Amino acid sequence: MARLTLSDADKQARDWFVKTTESLGCKVEVDAMGNIFAIRPGKQNSAAPTYAGSHMDTQPTGGRYDGILGVHAGIEALKTMKDNNIETEYPTGEKELSYLLKGVENMLIMRLAGVINWTNEEGARFPISMVSSGVWAGAIPLDKAYNLVEVGGGKATQLSELERIGYLGELEANHKANPIGAHFELHIEQGPILESSGGKIGAVEGVQAFRWHIITVKGKDCHTGTTDFQNRSDAMLTAAKLIVHSHNTAAELGCLASTGILTLKPGSTNTVPGFVRFSLDMRSKDDAKLQQLEDILKTEFAKIAAGEQVGQSNAEGVKGRGCTVEWQLDTDSPATNFHEDCVKCVEESAKDMLGTNSGNLVQRMTSGAGHDRIFVPCRDGVSHNPAEYCSPEDCGNGAQTLLGAMLRYDRLRAGRGV
Amino acid sequence: MARLTLSDADKQARDWFVKTTESLGCKVEVDAMGNIFAIRPGKQNSAAPTYAGSHMDTQPTGGRYDGILGVHAGIEALKTMKDNNIETEYPTGEKELSYLLKGVENMLIMRLAGVINWTNEEGARFPISMVSSGVWAGAIPLDKAYNLVEVGGGKATQLSELERIGYLGELEANHKANPIGAHFELHIEQGPILESSGGKIGAVEGVQAFRWHIITVKGKDCHTGTTDFQNRSDAMLTAAKLIVHSHNTAAELGCLASTGILTLKPGSTNTVPGFVRFSLDMRSKDDAKLQQLEDILKTEFAKIAAGEQVGQSNAEGVKGRGCTVEWQLDTDSPATNFHEDCVKCVEESAKDMLGTNSGNLVQRMTSGAGHDRIFVPCRDGVSHNPAEYCSPEDCGNGAQTLLGAMLRYDRLRAGRGV
């Protein structure tokens, strides 16, 4: 599946989105970043809408669920609302609707509701992910977003492509000018936790903090045959110890630590490398835990590199001449906690759907990726890959939870008069 | 220092070698691989000569000692023999000679002696090291050696360059047609063992065995943020454990294990790598020990990758879903043991020179590189680098040991009538 943002395929999907939501009675607006807002009028049309939202763009070799599932489910929610408000007060006999409406029959009093399609959420074509929601949120300047050039050697910018496909809207891309009452995003988990634990719905509490460091280990090149262990400054052996230790320490603290990139010099079978550089991606749902992990590793990496025993590191083997370790921070993204009201709306909606004795069918989770609020399982945790798969039942569960959460939140707002 | 084999600079050095050894009364012959044999007639000229030998070619950015030290010291030995046989029975007052002759005054009865310069020992220009001595020994076909093309994109072959610089000799490059009585090579250690232990001369007992394997670890790519440790098949973390374990196990068995190359896929900070490939260079002076190391690692690598605890591996951290490990043998070079007579000649010569209470000044060693018989220390173990350095005193010690070993071996042969 390839539907790169602002491509001809994306334009087709956008046109379908506009036509479909308009046919459901929505007013459709496009902002200056091409974000599309489909709004279904409610009883009180002056308040900011409660939205479902996600993205229709994909990775170059992406799956069929990442993003579009949340858009489809949002449209299905609007359709269900329309069908029920206009034609019936209660579920019709139509199977699909009765399925979606199970448990939410008494909550069909909506304020404004809507569905959003965000532009270039993936960051696959223009190299900043969540860039247009970022402009809307005030985190990324409009000019910067406009001037992003497509990856892969082409000359197109986000602005030129927005113009080319006719989705450069007039609405200001700004959360103050165009506010949102709430935003619920249904998304495949993109990880294996639900599937492996038998969970059906994840109620996401927040986005975990992450920091990306580049770790440089410096030792000394030497001949693998003529240099005994005592006289080596083996940067590769040291890096291996640090990677293992980062895992062990992160596990102990309930954090994550991962190395996805590693390069070394000089790169010859019979030369002990004097230089290794590797990425260290550390994550925690708790900023303080992440800081604790970093503090510990900064101290202990230096000790391990110097040959001291730390935990099981250097407990065996031969102490060499030691290496040095340098840290360079590349990305620092603190934890984000979603509003408890919204988390509860998702959780209650899912529990209603799956039964009160649902056990671990509904789980509170932390999102490992950058966004999302309602998770459904995906097979083997695979995403960003054509093998990505979410069963029809799980898609349905997610859609029903989304609708229920929107309706619950609407009722909450109505009760508070906001 | 750059004196690539068969270059103009090498031709200059060769011309100097021929002229110098001829001026010492040597008969000089060049074989079909450009190996140069300078032979000083002795009392019995029908027997195969006792040689000093090494190489004058260097790495592209090599040092000033690797190779040429052994050639220079060999010529100095011949000069000392000539000066003593022809002009005096005993040391002259000349400082240099008296220094070289200390302890060997009573052994100046030589059979044929000589010095060899071997072509392309480094393998830096034409990509097989020790190729011309290999042809002489019958280990490498002449055609294969002739057809080697220079590295770096040029078109020259070893044959074309031998012709170009005029060193394609008529002597057959073969150990049967052109036998050697013994071969003593003085060489810098190219490692730090002598220097760090206070040793002055290494009497090399043999060349250690080595095997080069390519290890492939297969896991599964996954998102670093969305995949907990339990659900990962982290090929990089596994490879790191294997590298550390190879070191620990080799250290326990008195072997060496080194990783000089490591590549991974897909190579993104926020993707746990599903594929890692690394080189494993294992060495031991004992073939059986090397086999034992390999057997142990083959069993234990698989266990560690599967998440089992082996020694300190997997003693901490979280057991994931496991990875698989594949081995591929690239190079298998069994151990070579030098003849004890020759080793003793070196050892006794060095001990005579340095005194009978020399302690660890003279050490029996195993060569980590592919050849060499007499080691002298080099600063910090550095070689193949312009920073390579061997002190004048150590060069002198090596030259005197070389001369003494040649004379001792000559006396041994005379006593046995061979």
Short mmCIF file of C-alpha atoms in Angstrom, two decimals, chain A residues 189-193 196 208 212 220 223-229 231-232 236-237 240-241 243-244 247-248 250-251 255-262 264 267-273 279 281 283 311-312 315-318 321 368-369 380 382, chain B residues 189-193 196 208 212 220 223-229 231-232 236-237 240-241 243-244 247-248 250-251 255-262 264 267-273 279 281 283 311-312 315-318 321 368-369 380 382:
data_model
loop_
_atom_site.label_atom_id
_atom_site.label_comp_id
_atom_site.label_asym_id
_atom_site.label_seq_id
_atom_site.Cartn_x
_atom_site.Cartn_y
_atom_site.Cartn_z
CA GLU A 189 -1.22 -0.66 17.96
CA GLN A 190 1.84 -1.06 15.69
CA GLY A 191 3.22 -3.27 18.43
CA PRO A 192 2.53 -6.76 19.79
CA ILE A 193 1.39 -6.07 23.34
CA SER A 196 0.36 -11.28 22.90
CA GLN A 208 5.94 7.95 26.42
CA TRP A 212 17.78 9.68 21.19
CA LYS A 220 42.54 2.05 19.51
CA HIS A 223 45.91 -6.26 14.97
CA THR A 224 43.56 -9.06 16.07
CA GLY A 225 46.38 -11.59 15.87
CA THR A 226 49.27 -9.77 17.51
CA THR A 227 47.51 -7.95 20.35
CA ASP A 228 46.54 -9.85 23.49
CA PHE A 229 43.37 -8.91 25.38
CA ASN A 231 46.67 -4.59 25.63
CA ARG A 232 43.52 -3.83 23.66
CA MET A 236 33.47 -2.97 19.57
CA LEU A 237 33.68 -5.21 22.62
CA ALA A 240 28.65 -4.58 22.94
CA LYS A 241 28.90 -4.44 26.73
CA ILE A 243 24.35 -2.17 24.61
CA VAL A 244 23.74 -5.20 26.82
CA HIS A 247 19.06 -3.25 28.04
CA ASN A 248 19.58 -4.71 31.51
CA ALA A 250 16.25 -0.26 31.24
CA ALA A 251 14.56 -3.58 32.04
CA CYS A 255 12.02 1.59 30.58
CA LEU A 256 13.04 0.72 27.02
CA ALA A 257 16.50 1.01 25.48
CA SER A 258 17.28 0.09 21.89
CA THR A 259 20.16 0.32 19.45
CA GLY A 260 19.08 0.54 15.82
CA ILE A 261 22.23 1.94 14.21
CA LEU A 262 25.86 0.95 14.74
CA LEU A 264 32.56 1.09 13.32
CA GLY A 267 36.10 -2.27 9.48
CA SER A 268 38.46 -5.16 8.78
CA THR A 269 38.19 -8.74 10.03
CA ASN A 270 41.70 -8.71 11.48
CA THR A 271 41.68 -5.24 12.99
CA VAL A 272 40.19 -4.58 16.43
CA PRO A 273 38.03 -1.47 15.88
CA SER A 279 22.29 5.04 18.53
CA ASP A 281 16.84 5.17 21.90
CA ARG A 283 11.88 5.51 26.40
CA GLY A 311 26.53 -5.64 37.51
CA GLN A 312 27.52 -8.55 35.30
CA ALA A 315 32.50 -9.96 35.59
CA GLU A 316 34.21 -12.30 33.15
CA GLY A 317 36.82 -11.78 30.46
CA VAL A 318 40.06 -9.82 30.48
CA ARG A 321 43.40 -0.80 28.42
CA GLY A 368 5.16 4.06 21.93
CA ALA A 369 4.61 6.05 18.77
CA ASP A 380 2.53 -9.92 15.14
CA VAL A 382 3.79 -5.60 12.31
CA GLU B 189 56.42 -7.57 16.92
CA GLN B 190 53.50 -5.52 15.54
CA GLY B 191 51.89 -6.00 18.92
CA PRO B 192 52.43 -4.72 22.46
CA ILE B 193 53.36 -7.86 24.37
CA SER B 196 54.32 -4.10 28.04
CA GLN B 208 48.96 -19.33 15.75
CA TRP B 212 37.45 -16.35 10.33
CA LYS B 220 12.65 -9.39 13.55
CA HIS B 223 9.34 -0.36 16.43
CA THR B 224 11.56 0.66 19.37
CA GLY B 225 8.69 2.57 20.94
CA THR B 226 5.78 0.21 20.53
CA THR B 227 7.43 -3.15 21.22
CA ASP B 228 8.19 -4.20 24.79
CA PHE B 229 11.26 -6.29 25.55
CA ASN B 231 8.05 -9.32 22.35
CA ARG B 232 11.32 -8.46 20.65
CA MET B 236 21.58 -6.24 17.76
CA LEU B 237 21.17 -6.99 21.46
CA ALA B 240 26.19 -7.75 21.47
CA LYS B 241 25.75 -10.64 23.92
CA ILE B 243 30.45 -10.70 21.04
CA VAL B 244 30.87 -10.29 24.80
CA HIS B 247 35.54 -12.63 24.41
CA ASN B 248 34.82 -14.18 27.81
CA ALA B 250 38.25 -17.07 24.51
CA ALA B 251 39.83 -15.45 27.57
CA CYS B 255 42.54 -17.93 22.93
CA LEU B 256 41.69 -14.71 21.11
CA ALA B 257 38.32 -13.67 19.68
CA SER B 258 37.71 -10.39 17.90
CA THR B 259 34.96 -8.69 15.94
CA GLY B 260 36.22 -6.19 13.37
CA ILE B 261 33.18 -5.87 11.10
CA LEU B 262 29.50 -5.51 12.01
CA LEU B 264 22.89 -4.42 10.61
CA GLY B 267 19.49 0.77 10.30
CA SER B 268 17.11 3.29 11.83
CA THR B 269 17.25 4.79 15.33
CA ASN B 270 13.66 3.78 16.11
CA THR B 271 13.68 0.31 14.58
CA VAL B 272 15.01 -2.69 16.50
CA PRO B 273 17.26 -4.43 13.94
CA SER B 279 32.97 -11.15 11.73
CA ASP B 281 38.26 -13.85 14.18
CA ARG B 283 42.98 -17.52 17.22
CA GLY B 311 27.57 -17.79 32.20
CA GLN B 312 26.62 -14.17 32.81
CA ALA B 315 21.60 -13.34 33.78
CA GLU B 316 19.96 -9.93 33.77
CA GLY B 317 17.49 -8.24 31.44
CA VAL B 318 14.31 -9.51 29.84
CA ARG B 321 11.28 -14.01 21.65
CA GLY B 368 49.91 -13.44 15.68
CA ALA B 369 50.70 -12.47 12.11
CA ASP B 380 52.65 0.84 21.72
CA VAL B 382 51.65 0.10 16.54
#
